[in-house]
């Protein structure tokens, strides 16, 4: 074993040992869609006195963190997103509306002298220039209040307590600093008024609503007031209301108002089922892929399957090591990356097989070494295009879909380490054994394989029909997309339209048409009802009130013999519009970024061909989802960008081979047309395309069958995209590249006729009848 091989082996061993240790000791960080809980996205708004900039949002974040701590939620997460957004994750919380209401209240606690009782028929009024206003008290009677004398900033601590004497729940306030003096002055002035008059009361208001307006006790002396810096708020509180008021006071006032623009709630049973389904899909898909690659490449395939297990450990360790949150789309991305990880191995093995078959005196070890070296460019290019798609998902997507981008990116990097390091160490060690050298066919690269043998017998000339292929592909893509959107339309999910989506698990199956009719009778004629399983039902409506939501739940429960809410999502209209815009930006940037990269790595003609091929795949996928009536949501966007990456991946492999064949030395280099070179490149890479696509299909079929309802649409989109991407490489990208290249490359100029023509040796042409001069040369 050479020194380089030893270093490579030690590096692979160190990576595997470290990854195994991290995977065994560091617990995964599960997203709320896997462990259950609520995610709330709050957006700060401008107020008359403050602008909702980055600093105000940071201050609001600290206030919200204190409120969440007071709620007693275990392992909460609060992060700022952009200048105005705050993402709050509350594991285990299943009441998003109540949590959002508590978090979103501005909690402006104010203390006012009561001036008089206002007209009973009047309405509440905002503060005038002197700060006076009219507000209803806790019993609904209108009070005229003087300007604010104290605020919540003067309160040191608030606590909800139950009066043991039967007085009910109340909130005690411990005042500090200026608050002690201000409270004494406020109650001292009220104590000077006659007993029973409105002026003897002190009004305590929260967010412009009087929560308590007690009379000052007769024992309090005039102008002296209540001393000691302590008081309490009484009212018709229950336990929950008293505790919420206490935590709002303790948390402090928000510097600017906040509005809930999104919330998602997932029940713990749905998260557990998703983990189990995803795990089974990963096991079944990885086992099928490993068995397939072992059958195709024999010994090297078995070693690649072992390296695939190492890849799984490396990728998982990287995820938990960097603290990435594993979401449901992220889990799907992890499973998908297992299937895509075989691509680098297939590229290397096919190049090694070509090297072995092309040599007059073939040897396993040199052929394998050249295979790794020659395949590196295609592996790097194809993985970079996938990383571009993963990066776009991370930077332009929101919510759990960002986790898919992180998982896909880490999976691509881990697959390169697995294929180019771990597989290489195992393969070079194996082909150096005497038993393998004596039985060459067990190596897996010493025979051409069935696909290559069939192509060698047929030697088809595909590019001769390039115009026909382009026309058929264009008509198919445009016809499918346009007719699907025109006839069936696109069913946009709640992420893009805004509104509320609730998924129920019912005791017995419910017919969706019957559910739509029942909801229409209940006052929701525009409700969208879909089934996602035998006893699962989703209802999508505009933002309902609490009473309307209760009516919807009662209707579904009556039809299904009982209903449990397993998922609840709300997207505000402004956020839905923003997400639609981001989706279009993501698609546009994806196409531009891929074209720019290919233009730099190859030529602009190849970049345009690849982008047109990607657009073809996008149209096929959109049209298929329109005809099938599937929902176009954020997970569909993740699948769409992944298909774009996969499509470019396929095109890059073919383009890389075209470039290599055009540069290859030899007497036939200048005689072969670009069309025939492209034919050769397509058919030389076709075994890789078939084998890689088969590995990905095994995993996607496992996801579709075993991944559960939550991943069914995702797997379906990728299945359609993989098939369309594989076909479009041959029917769109390659022929279009030939057409564009033939137009972009100028024809060689014709040589001008010479007056004294000479032959290739430089001698003048002989005139008829003249013998050549003898220059003394002899043969």
XYZ file of C-alpha atoms in Angstrom, residues 212-668:
457
model
C -59.589 46.182 38.181
C -60.891 49.438 39.719
C -60.952 48.902 43.491
C -62.151 51.380 46.118
C -59.424 52.618 48.431
C -60.120 51.200 51.879
C -61.439 53.554 54.555
C -58.424 52.759 56.728
C -56.102 54.527 54.273
C -55.296 58.072 55.397
C -55.868 61.054 53.096
C -52.691 62.331 51.395
C -50.751 59.442 52.950
C -51.931 56.520 50.859
C -50.893 52.892 50.917
C -47.310 52.515 52.054
C -44.987 49.511 51.859
C -44.834 49.204 48.073
C -47.312 46.361 47.735
C -50.870 46.044 46.464
C -53.063 43.605 44.633
C -55.372 43.488 41.616
C -58.713 41.868 42.259
C -61.353 40.966 39.753
C -63.387 38.119 38.382
C -60.265 36.058 37.547
C -60.003 32.326 37.158
C -56.704 30.527 37.682
C -55.549 30.783 34.063
C -56.440 34.474 33.700
C -54.684 35.405 36.942
C -51.509 33.556 35.914
C -51.511 35.057 32.420
C -51.891 38.558 33.870
C -49.033 37.930 36.293
C -46.691 36.657 33.590
C -47.568 39.573 31.299
C -46.707 42.037 34.054
C -43.525 40.185 34.942
C -42.500 39.985 31.302
C -42.858 43.697 30.826
C -44.397 45.700 28.027
C -43.565 45.091 24.399
C -41.882 48.163 22.901
C -43.970 47.794 19.723
C -47.111 45.789 18.893
C -46.689 42.330 17.369
C -49.002 40.396 15.058
C -49.212 36.653 14.506
C -48.541 35.990 10.804
C -48.082 32.217 11.029
C -48.541 29.385 13.454
C -48.183 25.629 13.097
C -49.214 22.980 15.588
C -48.453 19.278 15.301
C -49.753 16.675 17.720
C -47.228 14.320 19.327
C -48.843 11.241 17.787
C -48.426 12.616 14.250
C -44.757 13.442 14.902
C -44.089 9.963 16.301
C -45.793 8.329 13.333
C -43.740 10.464 10.925
C -40.478 9.392 12.591
C -41.433 5.729 12.431
C -42.557 5.997 8.804
C -39.423 7.890 7.784
C -37.179 5.397 9.568
C -38.823 2.442 7.838
C -38.599 4.229 4.498
C -34.884 4.843 5.061
C -34.254 1.200 6.009
C -36.261 -0.245 3.113
C -34.906 2.233 0.565
C -31.284 1.855 1.660
C -31.561 -1.956 1.699
C -33.087 -2.035 -1.803
C -30.453 0.380 -3.110
C -27.616 -1.608 -1.531
C -28.957 -4.870 -2.979
C -29.307 -3.307 -6.429
C -25.812 -1.848 -6.524
C -24.354 -5.122 -5.218
C -26.052 -7.045 -8.042
C -24.817 -4.604 -10.703
C -21.235 -4.091 -9.507
C -20.706 -7.319 -7.543
C -17.764 -7.019 -5.128
C -17.325 -3.278 -5.631
C -21.073 -2.905 -5.234
C -20.944 -4.706 -1.888
C -18.138 -2.402 -0.771
C -20.147 0.608 -1.960
C -23.071 -0.633 0.144
C -20.723 -0.794 3.160
C -19.573 2.745 2.365
C -23.240 3.728 2.085
C -23.703 2.645 5.702
C -20.660 4.773 6.541
C -22.229 7.669 4.659
C -25.372 7.354 6.790
C -23.299 7.616 9.975
C -21.253 10.553 8.636
C -24.302 12.504 7.442
C -26.245 11.897 10.667
C -23.253 12.879 12.808
C -22.818 16.073 10.777
C -26.484 16.958 11.281
C -26.456 16.519 15.044
C -22.924 17.913 15.345
C -23.795 21.291 13.819
C -27.021 21.425 15.824
C -29.301 21.315 12.777
C -32.987 20.861 13.484
C -34.353 17.712 11.864
C -37.790 18.505 10.431
C -40.210 16.297 8.523
C -39.020 17.553 5.101
C -35.485 17.290 6.481
C -36.112 13.653 7.347
C -37.307 13.138 3.779
C -34.167 14.869 2.523
C -32.002 12.574 4.626
C -33.745 9.496 3.193
C -33.487 10.879 -0.352
C -29.785 11.646 0.083
C -29.189 7.964 0.854
C -30.410 7.106 -2.635
C -28.515 9.969 -4.293
C -25.304 9.024 -2.438
C -24.821 6.066 -4.786
C -24.443 8.459 -7.734
C -20.771 9.206 -7.062
C -20.027 5.494 -6.644
C -21.798 4.669 -9.911
C -19.887 7.401 -11.770
C -16.554 6.056 -10.504
C -17.367 2.411 -11.196
C -18.576 3.128 -14.728
C -15.425 5.100 -15.518
C -13.287 2.311 -14.055
C -15.189 -0.217 -16.194
C -14.563 1.877 -19.308
C -10.864 2.147 -18.493
C -10.588 -1.607 -17.959
C -12.386 -2.524 -21.196
C -10.443 0.019 -23.269
C -6.989 -1.372 -22.345
C -5.256 -4.060 -24.379
C -3.637 -5.324 -21.190
C -6.207 -4.402 -18.531
C -5.500 -4.431 -14.790
C -7.952 -3.804 -11.966
C -5.990 -1.462 -9.718
C -4.823 1.016 -12.429
C -8.285 1.016 -14.027
C -9.898 1.787 -10.668
C -7.402 4.580 -9.964
C -8.040 6.176 -13.359
C -11.766 5.763 -12.800
C -11.619 7.808 -9.600
C -9.449 10.440 -11.271
C -11.553 10.784 -14.429
C -14.874 10.800 -12.568
C -13.877 13.541 -10.127
C -14.865 16.409 -12.441
C -18.337 15.030 -13.110
C -18.850 14.215 -9.400
C -17.821 17.728 -8.357
C -19.944 19.483 -11.003
C -23.065 17.430 -10.336
C -22.779 17.914 -6.572
C -22.235 21.667 -6.903
C -25.488 21.988 -8.850
C -27.320 20.100 -6.095
C -25.686 22.328 -3.463
C -26.985 25.386 -5.328
C -30.536 24.035 -5.004
C -29.960 23.232 -1.306
C -28.617 26.735 -0.671
C -31.637 28.329 -2.325
C -33.939 26.253 -0.140
C -32.121 27.424 2.966
C -32.000 31.122 2.122
C -35.325 31.586 0.330
C -37.630 29.049 2.001
C -39.220 29.329 5.423
C -40.311 26.985 8.170
C -39.541 23.279 8.062
C -38.521 23.386 4.381
C -35.288 25.139 5.368
C -34.433 21.986 7.284
C -34.705 20.057 4.024
C -32.145 22.376 2.447
C -29.722 21.868 5.340
C -30.148 18.091 5.266
C -29.734 17.889 1.499
C -26.591 20.038 1.574
C -24.979 18.019 4.359
C -25.957 14.812 2.555
C -24.220 15.922 -0.649
C -20.978 16.753 1.172
C -21.090 13.504 3.147
C -21.693 11.504 -0.034
C -18.505 12.919 -1.592
C -16.476 11.880 1.455
C -18.117 8.462 1.430
C -17.551 7.797 -2.285
C -14.170 9.448 -2.872
C -12.537 8.389 0.395
C -14.279 5.480 2.131
C -15.277 3.594 -1.026
C -11.856 4.199 -2.570
C -10.004 2.795 0.437
C -12.162 -0.332 0.482
C -12.118 -0.807 -3.315
C -8.344 -0.374 -3.741
C -7.694 -2.812 -0.922
C -10.091 -5.373 -2.419
C -8.817 -5.310 -6.026
C -5.249 -5.720 -4.779
C -6.068 -9.164 -3.325
C -4.869 -12.175 -5.273
C -8.232 -13.936 -5.077
C -9.875 -11.007 -6.890
C -7.162 -10.829 -9.547
C -7.676 -14.543 -10.256
C -11.460 -14.142 -10.571
C -11.779 -10.870 -12.425
C -15.534 -10.971 -13.047
C -16.347 -10.819 -9.343
C -14.764 -7.366 -9.207
C -17.713 -5.837 -11.067
C -15.702 -3.759 -13.564
C -14.163 -6.507 -15.717
C -17.297 -6.985 -17.831
C -19.301 -4.413 -19.825
C -22.721 -4.971 -18.273
C -26.060 -5.570 -20.035
C -26.843 -1.918 -20.858
C -23.430 -1.302 -22.417
C -23.565 -4.552 -24.402
C -26.998 -3.697 -25.797
C -25.823 -0.223 -26.846
C -22.714 -1.658 -28.476
C -24.857 -3.986 -30.597
C -27.371 -1.340 -31.650
C -25.177 1.795 -31.952
C -28.246 4.071 -32.325
C -28.009 7.535 -33.860
C -30.286 9.582 -31.622
C -29.063 13.057 -32.494
C -30.167 12.518 -36.076
C -33.709 12.952 -34.703
C -32.908 15.914 -32.440
C -35.454 18.282 -33.986
C -38.169 15.682 -33.626
C -37.232 14.978 -29.989
C -37.219 18.678 -29.130
C -40.606 19.197 -30.779
C -42.225 16.226 -29.036
C -40.738 17.184 -25.638
C -41.840 20.795 -25.981
C -45.379 19.900 -27.005
C -45.625 17.358 -24.172
C -44.384 19.745 -21.463
C -46.369 22.785 -22.590
C -49.471 20.744 -23.341
C -49.437 18.966 -19.987
C -48.806 22.135 -17.985
C -51.119 24.488 -19.862
C -53.988 22.011 -20.117
C -53.623 20.965 -16.482
C -53.624 24.520 -15.160
C -56.411 25.603 -17.526
C -58.695 22.609 -16.948
C -57.996 21.578 -13.348
C -56.147 24.576 -11.927
C -53.484 24.511 -9.211
C -54.541 23.723 -5.656
C -52.276 26.133 -3.758
C -51.648 25.222 -0.151
C -52.268 27.428 2.834
C -48.642 28.668 2.688
C -49.341 30.497 -0.576
C -52.981 31.501 -0.138
C -53.112 32.309 3.558
C -55.759 30.935 5.863
C -56.164 28.068 8.291
C -55.542 24.347 7.711
C -56.562 21.800 10.326
C -56.000 18.054 10.026
C -58.292 15.749 12.000
C -58.023 12.094 12.872
C -61.543 10.674 13.033
C -62.893 7.508 14.606
C -64.461 6.359 11.343
C -63.794 7.314 7.756
C -65.613 10.382 6.439
C -66.572 10.992 2.820
C -65.082 14.380 1.789
C -68.170 15.350 -0.248
C -70.355 14.728 2.767
C -67.975 16.775 4.928
C -68.072 19.687 2.430
C -71.865 19.644 2.453
C -72.011 19.554 6.248
C -69.512 22.409 6.573
C -71.495 24.403 3.995
C -74.626 23.969 6.095
C -72.615 25.073 9.150
C -71.718 28.342 7.450
C -68.467 27.479 5.657
C -69.360 27.026 1.979
C -65.800 27.831 0.816
C -64.089 25.270 3.043
C -61.673 22.999 1.143
C -61.905 19.400 2.392
C -59.429 16.680 1.461
C -58.692 13.185 2.695
C -55.082 12.268 3.463
C -55.760 8.726 4.632
C -58.483 6.310 5.649
C -59.433 8.303 8.748
C -57.562 11.560 8.190
C -59.324 14.686 6.985
C -57.944 18.161 6.324
C -60.070 21.310 6.304
C -58.748 24.565 4.830
C -60.609 27.832 5.415
C -59.950 31.524 5.845
C -58.919 32.563 9.346
C -61.847 31.534 11.572
C -62.701 32.917 14.978
C -62.586 30.673 18.036
C -66.345 30.106 17.846
C -66.155 29.258 14.130
C -63.253 26.902 14.698
C -65.206 25.135 17.435
C -68.153 24.796 15.030
C -65.916 23.249 12.359
C -64.447 20.783 14.850
C -67.893 19.843 16.135
C -69.132 19.229 12.587
C -66.221 16.938 11.730
C -66.510 15.138 15.080
C -70.198 14.463 14.465
C -69.502 13.017 11.014
C -66.499 10.960 12.096
C -67.784 9.723 15.452
C -65.158 11.849 17.199
C -62.224 13.892 15.917
C -58.749 14.634 17.245
C -56.833 17.628 15.962
C -53.388 16.378 14.876
C -52.161 19.386 12.886
C -53.094 23.047 12.843
C -51.523 25.658 10.546
C -52.320 29.323 10.062
C -50.678 31.623 7.506
C -51.562 35.310 7.419
C -52.504 36.819 4.030
C -49.456 39.088 3.957
C -47.132 36.169 4.657
C -48.873 34.026 2.032
C -48.285 36.736 -0.568
C -44.656 36.994 0.532
C -44.177 33.232 0.257
C -45.621 33.215 -3.267
C -43.167 35.942 -4.208
C -40.285 34.036 -2.620
C -41.272 30.875 -4.484
C -41.077 32.701 -7.821
C -37.778 34.285 -6.819
C -36.410 30.878 -5.786
C -37.303 29.362 -9.161
C -35.855 32.309 -11.068
C -32.636 32.367 -9.061
C -32.311 28.580 -9.369
C -32.495 28.740 -13.157
C -30.115 31.728 -13.365
C -27.587 30.268 -10.916
C -27.482 26.899 -12.660
C -27.099 28.523 -16.073
C -24.317 30.803 -14.830
C -22.417 27.893 -13.284
C -22.708 25.754 -16.415
C -21.718 28.680 -18.633
C -18.516 29.061 -16.598
C -17.750 25.347 -16.410
C -18.679 24.552 -20.033
C -20.086 27.044 -22.553
C -23.104 29.323 -22.559
C -24.749 27.008 -25.085
C -24.625 24.133 -22.622
C -25.955 26.389 -19.860
C -28.956 27.427 -21.968
C -29.614 23.804 -22.923
C -29.573 22.706 -19.282
C -31.899 25.537 -18.211
C -34.401 24.739 -20.961
C -34.256 21.096 -19.852
C -34.936 22.210 -16.266
C -37.875 24.332 -17.402
C -39.205 21.284 -19.254
C -39.048 19.219 -16.025
C -40.730 22.001 -14.025
C -43.602 22.189 -16.524
C -44.029 18.400 -16.486
C -44.161 18.343 -12.690
C -46.549 21.302 -12.375
C -48.836 19.875 -15.040
C -48.867 16.438 -13.412
C -49.778 17.905 -10.014
C -52.530 19.976 -11.628
C -54.094 16.933 -13.309
C -53.724 14.797 -10.168
C -55.279 17.520 -7.983
C -52.344 17.499 -5.554
C -51.601 20.435 -3.272
C -48.882 22.895 -4.301
C -47.310 23.937 -1.001
C -43.913 24.604 0.555
C -42.988 20.908 0.498
C -43.809 20.840 -3.230
C -41.448 23.804 -3.655
C -38.708 21.799 -1.928
C -39.345 18.863 -4.251
C -39.368 21.178 -7.280
C -35.985 22.712 -6.461
C -34.602 19.235 -5.791
C -35.814 18.110 -9.221
C -34.035 21.109 -10.734
C -30.817 20.040 -9.024
C -31.275 16.435 -10.157
C -32.020 17.485 -13.738
C -28.862 19.583 -13.921
C -26.942 16.748 -12.280
C -27.877 14.431 -15.166
C -27.109 17.047 -17.812
C -23.726 17.836 -16.266
C -22.602 14.214 -16.513
C -23.420 14.117 -20.235
C -21.872 17.551 -20.895
C -18.720 16.559 -19.046
C -18.368 13.509 -21.301
C -18.971 15.595 -24.449
C -16.215 17.975 -23.406
C -13.874 15.079 -22.723
C -14.561 13.396 -26.077
C -14.062 16.651 -27.987
C -10.665 17.115 -26.339
C -9.586 13.492 -26.781
C -6.493 13.112 -29.027
C -6.526 10.810 -32.011
C -6.798 10.819 -35.799
C -10.618 10.729 -35.731
